[in-house]
mmCIF file of N, CA, C and O in Angstrom:
data_model
loop_
_atom_site.group_PDB
_atom_site.id
_atom_site.type_symbol
_atom_site.label_atom_id
_atom_site.label_comp_id
_atom_site.label_asym_id
_atom_site.label_seq_id
_atom_site.Cartn_x
_atom_site.Cartn_y
_atom_site.Cartn_z
ATOM 1 N N PRO A 836 -25.462 -4.314 -0.318
ATOM 2 C CA PRO A 836 -25.989 -4.020 -1.642
ATOM 3 C C PRO A 836 -25.347 -2.752 -2.210
ATOM 4 O O PRO A 836 -24.964 -1.907 -1.440
ATOM 5 N N PRO A 837 -25.211 -2.580 -3.462
ATOM 6 C CA PRO A 837 -25.626 -3.486 -4.524
ATOM 7 C C PRO A 837 -24.541 -4.482 -4.932
ATOM 8 O O PRO A 837 -24.731 -5.258 -5.845
ATOM 9 N N TYR A 838 -23.380 -4.489 -4.261
ATOM 10 C CA TYR A 838 -22.255 -5.299 -4.708
ATOM 11 C C TYR A 838 -22.057 -6.583 -3.900
ATOM 12 O O TYR A 838 -21.156 -7.348 -4.177
ATOM 13 N N ASN A 839 -22.899 -6.842 -2.914
ATOM 14 C CA ASN A 839 -22.641 -7.940 -1.985
ATOM 15 C C ASN A 839 -22.841 -9.328 -2.574
ATOM 16 O O ASN A 839 -22.395 -10.303 -1.997
ATOM 17 N N THR A 840 -23.492 -9.475 -3.709
ATOM 18 C CA THR A 840 -23.703 -10.803 -4.280
ATOM 19 C C THR A 840 -22.893 -11.024 -5.553
ATOM 20 O O THR A 840 -23.033 -12.065 -6.195
ATOM 21 N N GLY A 841 -22.047 -10.087 -5.917
ATOM 22 C CA GLY A 841 -21.298 -10.195 -7.171
ATOM 23 C C GLY A 841 -19.942 -10.851 -7.000
ATOM 24 O O GLY A 841 -19.446 -11.040 -5.895
ATOM 25 N N ALA A 842 -19.353 -11.220 -8.104
ATOM 26 C CA ALA A 842 -17.984 -11.720 -8.153
ATOM 27 C C ALA A 842 -17.183 -10.677 -8.924
ATOM 28 O O ALA A 842 -17.577 -10.257 -10.014
ATOM 29 N N PHE A 843 -16.072 -10.256 -8.349
ATOM 30 C CA PHE A 843 -15.298 -9.181 -8.937
ATOM 31 C C PHE A 843 -13.850 -9.634 -9.108
ATOM 32 O O PHE A 843 -13.268 -10.228 -8.228
ATOM 33 N N ARG A 844 -13.279 -9.318 -10.256
ATOM 34 C CA ARG A 844 -11.909 -9.710 -10.561
ATOM 35 C C ARG A 844 -10.979 -8.514 -10.339
ATOM 36 O O ARG A 844 -11.181 -7.446 -10.916
ATOM 37 N N PHE A 845 -9.981 -8.723 -9.479
ATOM 38 C CA PHE A 845 -8.982 -7.703 -9.184
ATOM 39 C C PHE A 845 -7.621 -8.165 -9.673
ATOM 40 O O PHE A 845 -7.340 -9.358 -9.706
ATOM 41 N N GLU A 846 -6.788 -7.207 -10.022
ATOM 42 C CA GLU A 846 -5.403 -7.488 -10.359
ATOM 43 C C GLU A 846 -4.538 -6.721 -9.370
ATOM 44 O O GLU A 846 -4.715 -5.503 -9.203
ATOM 45 N N LEU A 847 -3.646 -7.411 -8.679
ATOM 46 C CA LEU A 847 -2.700 -6.762 -7.780
ATOM 47 C C LEU A 847 -1.341 -6.764 -8.455
ATOM 48 O O LEU A 847 -0.863 -7.813 -8.902
ATOM 49 N N THR A 848 -0.721 -5.596 -8.542
ATOM 50 C CA THR A 848 0.596 -5.461 -9.145
ATOM 51 C C THR A 848 1.566 -5.029 -8.057
ATOM 52 O O THR A 848 1.364 -3.998 -7.414
ATOM 53 N N PHE A 849 2.593 -5.836 -7.866
ATOM 54 C CA PHE A 849 3.591 -5.556 -6.841
ATOM 55 C C PHE A 849 4.850 -4.992 -7.492
ATOM 56 O O PHE A 849 5.347 -5.548 -8.469
ATOM 57 N N SER A 850 5.361 -3.898 -6.952
ATOM 58 C CA SER A 850 6.565 -3.286 -7.493
ATOM 59 C C SER A 850 7.791 -4.090 -7.054
ATOM 60 O O SER A 850 7.718 -4.863 -6.092
ATOM 61 N N PRO A 851 8.928 -3.885 -7.708
ATOM 62 C CA PRO A 851 10.159 -4.544 -7.273
ATOM 63 C C PRO A 851 10.568 -4.121 -5.858
ATOM 64 O O PRO A 851 11.345 -4.808 -5.202
ATOM 65 N N ASN A 852 10.026 -3.006 -5.380
ATOM 66 C CA ASN A 852 10.353 -2.506 -4.039
ATOM 67 C C ASN A 852 9.390 -2.989 -2.964
ATOM 68 O O ASN A 852 9.448 -2.528 -1.835
ATOM 69 N N HIS A 853 8.479 -3.882 -3.337
ATOM 70 C CA HIS A 853 7.549 -4.436 -2.342
ATOM 71 C C HIS A 853 8.356 -5.243 -1.328
ATOM 72 O O HIS A 853 9.258 -5.942 -1.712
ATOM 73 N N PRO A 854 8.148 -5.134 -0.050
ATOM 74 C CA PRO A 854 6.999 -4.573 0.647
ATOM 75 C C PRO A 854 7.152 -3.112 1.075
ATOM 76 O O PRO A 854 6.327 -2.613 1.815
ATOM 77 N N LEU A 855 8.201 -2.443 0.606
ATOM 78 C CA LEU A 855 8.378 -1.047 1.006
ATOM 79 C C LEU A 855 7.407 -0.121 0.278
ATOM 80 O O LEU A 855 7.166 0.994 0.723
ATOM 81 N N GLU A 856 6.849 -0.559 -0.836
ATOM 82 C CA GLU A 856 5.840 0.197 -1.572
ATOM 83 C C GLU A 856 4.559 -0.631 -1.636
ATOM 84 O O GLU A 856 4.624 -1.858 -1.739
ATOM 85 N N PRO A 857 3.404 0.020 -1.613
ATOM 86 C CA PRO A 857 2.135 -0.723 -1.667
ATOM 87 C C PRO A 857 1.889 -1.312 -3.050
ATOM 88 O O PRO A 857 2.390 -0.797 -4.051
ATOM 89 N N PRO A 858 1.117 -2.391 -3.121
ATOM 90 C CA PRO A 858 0.725 -2.911 -4.432
ATOM 91 C C PRO A 858 -0.310 -1.978 -5.063
ATOM 92 O O PRO A 858 -0.953 -1.190 -4.375
ATOM 93 N N ARG A 859 -0.445 -2.087 -6.357
ATOM 94 C CA ARG A 859 -1.481 -1.337 -7.071
ATOM 95 C C ARG A 859 -2.643 -2.294 -7.320
ATOM 96 O O ARG A 859 -2.448 -3.394 -7.843
ATOM 97 N N ALA A 860 -3.820 -1.903 -6.939
ATOM 98 C CA ALA A 860 -5.009 -2.731 -7.131
ATOM 99 C C ALA A 860 -5.828 -2.172 -8.291
ATOM 100 O O ALA A 860 -6.125 -0.979 -8.327
ATOM 101 N N THR A 861 -6.163 -3.042 -9.235
ATOM 102 C CA THR A 861 -6.967 -2.654 -10.388
ATOM 103 C C THR A 861 -8.169 -3.586 -10.463
ATOM 104 O O THR A 861 -8.010 -4.808 -10.437
ATOM 105 N N LEU A 862 -9.346 -3.013 -10.543
ATOM 106 C CA LEU A 862 -10.568 -3.791 -10.677
ATOM 107 C C LEU A 862 -10.774 -4.085 -12.157
ATOM 108 O O LEU A 862 -10.868 -3.172 -12.969
ATOM 109 N N ARG A 863 -10.799 -5.359 -12.522
ATOM 110 C CA ARG A 863 -10.960 -5.767 -13.919
ATOM 111 C C ARG A 863 -12.414 -6.028 -14.292
ATOM 112 O O ARG A 863 -12.718 -6.194 -15.458
ATOM 113 N N THR A 864 -13.302 -6.058 -13.317
ATOM 114 C CA THR A 864 -14.732 -6.205 -13.582
ATOM 115 C C THR A 864 -15.304 -4.804 -13.787
ATOM 116 O O THR A 864 -15.177 -3.954 -12.908
ATOM 117 N N PRO A 865 -15.893 -4.508 -14.955
ATOM 118 C CA PRO A 865 -16.414 -3.169 -15.187
ATOM 119 C C PRO A 865 -17.648 -2.876 -14.324
ATOM 120 O O PRO A 865 -18.674 -3.524 -14.470
ATOM 121 N N ILE A 866 -17.501 -1.924 -13.408
ATOM 122 C CA ILE A 866 -18.607 -1.465 -12.575
ATOM 123 C C ILE A 866 -18.402 0.019 -12.303
ATOM 124 O O ILE A 866 -17.314 0.547 -12.491
ATOM 125 N N TYR A 867 -19.438 0.672 -11.816
ATOM 126 C CA TYR A 867 -19.288 2.025 -11.302
ATOM 127 C C TYR A 867 -19.204 1.920 -9.788
ATOM 128 O O TYR A 867 -20.039 1.289 -9.152
ATOM 129 N N HIS A 868 -18.177 2.520 -9.234
ATOM 130 C CA HIS A 868 -18.021 2.587 -7.781
ATOM 131 C C HIS A 868 -17.232 3.852 -7.479
ATOM 132 O O HIS A 868 -16.264 4.166 -8.178
ATOM 133 N N PRO A 869 -17.591 4.612 -6.451
ATOM 134 C CA PRO A 869 -16.890 5.865 -6.173
ATOM 135 C C PRO A 869 -15.421 5.694 -5.805
ATOM 136 O O PRO A 869 -14.659 6.645 -5.907
ATOM 137 N N SER A 870 -15.001 4.495 -5.413
ATOM 138 C CA SER A 870 -13.591 4.261 -5.072
ATOM 139 C C SER A 870 -12.808 3.626 -6.212
ATOM 140 O O SER A 870 -11.704 3.147 -6.011
ATOM 141 N N VAL A 871 -13.386 3.623 -7.412
ATOM 142 C CA VAL A 871 -12.726 3.051 -8.590
ATOM 143 C C VAL A 871 -12.774 4.087 -9.700
ATOM 144 O O VAL A 871 -13.835 4.574 -10.053
ATOM 145 N N ASP A 872 -11.585 4.422 -10.259
ATOM 146 C CA ASP A 872 -11.571 5.413 -11.330
ATOM 147 C C ASP A 872 -11.953 4.748 -12.666
ATOM 148 O O ASP A 872 -12.115 3.527 -12.736
ATOM 149 N N PRO A 873 -12.115 5.520 -13.732
ATOM 150 C CA PRO A 873 -12.566 4.951 -15.014
ATOM 151 C C PRO A 873 -11.639 3.864 -15.583
ATOM 152 O O PRO A 873 -12.072 3.024 -16.352
ATOM 153 N N GLU A 874 -10.362 3.871 -15.202
ATOM 154 C CA GLU A 874 -9.426 2.844 -15.669
ATOM 155 C C GLU A 874 -9.412 1.616 -14.761
ATOM 156 O O GLU A 874 -8.656 0.688 -14.969
ATOM 157 N N GLY A 875 -10.242 1.616 -13.702
ATOM 158 C CA GLY A 875 -10.316 0.474 -12.802
ATOM 159 C C GLY A 875 -9.380 0.535 -11.615
ATOM 160 O O GLY A 875 -9.329 -0.383 -10.807
ATOM 161 N N ARG A 876 -8.607 1.619 -11.493
ATOM 162 C CA ARG A 876 -7.685 1.734 -10.351
ATOM 163 C C ARG A 876 -8.478 1.958 -9.080
ATOM 164 O O ARG A 876 -9.334 2.838 -9.009
ATOM 165 N N VAL A 877 -8.164 1.149 -8.088
ATOM 166 C CA VAL A 877 -8.853 1.228 -6.805
ATOM 167 C C VAL A 877 -8.186 2.299 -5.956
ATOM 168 O O VAL A 877 -6.970 2.292 -5.773
ATOM 169 N N CYS A 878 -8.974 3.231 -5.461
ATOM 170 C CA CYS A 878 -8.480 4.338 -4.647
ATOM 171 C C CYS A 878 -8.845 4.063 -3.189
ATOM 172 O O CYS A 878 -9.952 4.384 -2.766
ATOM 173 N N GLN A 879 -7.963 3.430 -2.480
ATOM 174 C CA GLN A 879 -8.183 3.103 -1.074
ATOM 175 C C GLN A 879 -7.012 3.622 -0.265
ATOM 176 O O GLN A 879 -5.866 3.515 -0.696
ATOM 177 N N PRO A 880 -7.250 4.167 0.925
ATOM 178 C CA PRO A 880 -6.156 4.679 1.747
ATOM 179 C C PRO A 880 -5.068 3.636 2.015
ATOM 180 O O PRO A 880 -3.900 3.970 2.063
ATOM 181 N N LEU A 881 -5.447 2.378 2.161
ATOM 182 C CA LEU A 881 -4.466 1.347 2.473
ATOM 183 C C LEU A 881 -3.394 1.224 1.396
ATOM 184 O O LEU A 881 -2.258 0.875 1.685
ATOM 185 N N THR A 882 -3.722 1.532 0.147
ATOM 186 C CA THR A 882 -2.765 1.355 -0.944
ATOM 187 C C THR A 882 -2.007 2.637 -1.298
ATOM 188 O O THR A 882 -1.365 2.696 -2.334
ATOM 189 N N THR A 883 -2.057 3.638 -0.445
ATOM 190 C CA THR A 883 -1.286 4.857 -0.689
ATOM 191 C C THR A 883 0.009 4.807 0.113
ATOM 192 O O THR A 883 0.093 4.146 1.149
ATOM 193 N N HIS A 884 1.012 5.499 -0.386
ATOM 194 C CA HIS A 884 2.306 5.523 0.308
ATOM 195 C C HIS A 884 2.181 6.096 1.717
ATOM 196 O O HIS A 884 2.906 5.693 2.618
ATOM 197 N N VAL A 885 1.258 7.013 1.908
ATOM 198 C CA VAL A 885 1.083 7.648 3.215
ATOM 199 C C VAL A 885 0.631 6.644 4.270
ATOM 200 O O VAL A 885 1.097 6.670 5.404
ATOM 201 N N HIS A 886 -0.263 5.728 3.913
ATOM 202 C CA HIS A 886 -0.839 4.791 4.877
ATOM 203 C C HIS A 886 -0.227 3.393 4.836
ATOM 204 O O HIS A 886 -0.515 2.580 5.696
ATOM 205 N N TRP A 887 0.572 3.101 3.822
ATOM 206 C CA TRP A 887 1.125 1.759 3.670
ATOM 207 C C TRP A 887 2.156 1.462 4.749
ATOM 208 O O TRP A 887 3.025 2.265 5.032
ATOM 209 N N GLU A 888 2.043 0.294 5.352
ATOM 210 C CA GLU A 888 3.025 -0.205 6.315
ATOM 211 C C GLU A 888 3.714 -1.396 5.670
ATOM 212 O O GLU A 888 3.047 -2.296 5.153
ATOM 213 N N HIS A 889 5.040 -1.439 5.696
ATOM 214 C CA HIS A 889 5.753 -2.527 5.039
ATOM 215 C C HIS A 889 5.462 -3.894 5.664
ATOM 216 O O HIS A 889 5.732 -4.922 5.073
ATOM 217 N N THR A 890 4.867 -3.895 6.850
ATOM 218 C CA THR A 890 4.518 -5.156 7.504
ATOM 219 C C THR A 890 3.140 -5.672 7.094
ATOM 220 O O THR A 890 2.768 -6.787 7.456
ATOM 221 N N THR A 891 2.375 -4.889 6.314
ATOM 222 C CA THR A 891 1.060 -5.325 5.855
ATOM 223 C C THR A 891 1.222 -6.390 4.785
ATOM 224 O O THR A 891 2.032 -6.248 3.876
ATOM 225 N N ARG A 892 0.462 -7.464 4.905
ATOM 226 C CA ARG A 892 0.469 -8.530 3.909
ATOM 227 C C ARG A 892 -0.758 -8.376 3.025
ATOM 228 O O ARG A 892 -1.771 -7.827 3.444
ATOM 229 N N ALA A 893 -0.678 -8.858 1.788
ATOM 230 C CA ALA A 893 -1.809 -8.741 0.860
ATOM 231 C C ALA A 893 -3.058 -9.380 1.445
ATOM 232 O O ALA A 893 -4.155 -8.881 1.280
ATOM 233 N N VAL A 894 -2.920 -10.472 2.166
ATOM 234 C CA VAL A 894 -4.087 -11.127 2.752
ATOM 235 C C VAL A 894 -4.710 -10.238 3.831
ATOM 236 O O VAL A 894 -5.910 -10.207 3.989
ATOM 237 N N GLN A 895 -3.914 -9.460 4.555
ATOM 238 C CA GLN A 895 -4.463 -8.523 5.531
ATOM 239 C C GLN A 895 -5.237 -7.437 4.806
ATOM 240 O O GLN A 895 -6.301 -7.039 5.230
ATOM 241 N N GLY A 896 -4.694 -6.949 3.702
ATOM 242 C CA GLY A 896 -5.390 -5.947 2.918
ATOM 243 C C GLY A 896 -6.728 -6.451 2.427
ATOM 244 O O GLY A 896 -7.678 -5.715 2.333
ATOM 245 N N GLY A 897 -6.811 -7.746 2.125
ATOM 246 C CA GLY A 897 -8.057 -8.340 1.660
ATOM 247 C C GLY A 897 -9.166 -8.213 2.676
ATOM 248 O O GLY A 897 -10.325 -8.058 2.334
ATOM 249 N N HIS A 898 -8.810 -8.247 3.945
ATOM 250 C CA HIS A 898 -9.821 -8.102 4.983
ATOM 251 C C HIS A 898 -10.307 -6.669 5.082
ATOM 252 O O HIS A 898 -11.302 -6.397 5.707
ATOM 253 N N ARG A 899 -9.582 -5.743 4.456
ATOM 254 C CA ARG A 899 -9.985 -4.340 4.470
ATOM 255 C C ARG A 899 -10.431 -3.876 3.095
ATOM 256 O O ARG A 899 -10.461 -2.704 2.818
ATOM 257 N N GLY A 900 -10.692 -4.789 2.190
ATOM 258 C CA GLY A 900 -11.219 -4.405 0.882
ATOM 259 C C GLY A 900 -10.201 -4.345 -0.231
ATOM 260 O O GLY A 900 -10.497 -3.835 -1.289
ATOM 261 N N LEU A 901 -8.999 -4.903 -0.057
ATOM 262 C CA LEU A 901 -8.001 -4.847 -1.099
ATOM 263 C C LEU A 901 -7.848 -6.168 -1.824
ATOM 264 O O LEU A 901 -7.654 -6.217 -3.010
ATOM 265 N N GLY A 902 -7.952 -7.259 -1.132
ATOM 266 C CA GLY A 902 -7.543 -8.546 -1.677
ATOM 267 C C GLY A 902 -8.592 -9.258 -2.480
ATOM 268 O O GLY A 902 -9.504 -8.679 -3.027
ATOM 269 N N GLY A 903 -8.422 -10.524 -2.552
ATOM 270 C CA GLY A 903 -9.310 -11.361 -3.326
ATOM 271 C C GLY A 903 -8.661 -12.700 -3.542
ATOM 272 O O GLY A 903 -8.043 -13.241 -2.638
ATOM 273 N N ARG A 904 -8.760 -13.219 -4.747
ATOM 274 C CA ARG A 904 -8.174 -14.505 -5.068
ATOM 275 C C ARG A 904 -7.296 -14.361 -6.305
ATOM 276 O O ARG A 904 -7.564 -13.549 -7.164
ATOM 277 N N SER A 905 -6.262 -15.174 -6.359
ATOM 278 C CA SER A 905 -5.370 -15.152 -7.509
ATOM 279 C C SER A 905 -6.062 -15.775 -8.707
ATOM 280 O O SER A 905 -7.149 -16.333 -8.598
ATOM 281 N N ALA A 906 -5.420 -15.724 -9.867
ATOM 282 C CA ALA A 906 -6.021 -16.281 -11.070
ATOM 283 C C ALA A 906 -6.347 -17.755 -10.907
ATOM 284 O O ALA A 906 -7.294 -18.263 -11.472
ATOM 285 N N GLY A 907 -5.570 -18.477 -10.096
ATOM 286 C CA GLY A 907 -5.828 -19.881 -9.855
ATOM 287 C C GLY A 907 -6.866 -20.126 -8.780
ATOM 288 O O GLY A 907 -7.206 -21.256 -8.476
ATOM 289 N N GLY A 908 -7.393 -19.075 -8.174
ATOM 290 C CA GLY A 908 -8.428 -19.214 -7.168
ATOM 291 C C GLY A 908 -7.918 -19.243 -5.739
ATOM 292 O O GLY A 908 -8.698 -19.270 -4.805
ATOM 293 N N ALA A 909 -6.597 -19.218 -5.548
ATOM 294 C CA ALA A 909 -6.045 -19.245 -4.194
ATOM 295 C C ALA A 909 -6.160 -17.866 -3.568
ATOM 296 O O ALA A 909 -6.024 -16.848 -4.260
ATOM 297 N N PRO A 910 -6.406 -17.785 -2.266
ATOM 298 C CA PRO A 910 -6.471 -16.473 -1.604
ATOM 299 C C PRO A 910 -5.141 -15.746 -1.742
ATOM 300 O O PRO A 910 -4.090 -16.367 -1.751
ATOM 301 N N LEU A 911 -5.213 -14.436 -1.854
ATOM 302 C CA LEU A 911 -3.994 -13.618 -1.914
ATOM 303 C C LEU A 911 -3.456 -13.385 -0.535
ATOM 304 O O LEU A 911 -4.161 -13.354 0.425
#
């Protein structure tokens, strides 16, 4: 609680240098959360250059709070 029953829309943006750089995660569902800034940018250690491993896949990030589903509903 309070977010465990909601549906949240995320946008993942991958740079041309991916997988050497982490994707940027933006929450498109307006909510207040301490790990989301006012513009919806998700602030998680996994998505920082310091903690990013080029072998991490977006689906692995999803298990740690980064992922979700694509616009078509397929898992990332």
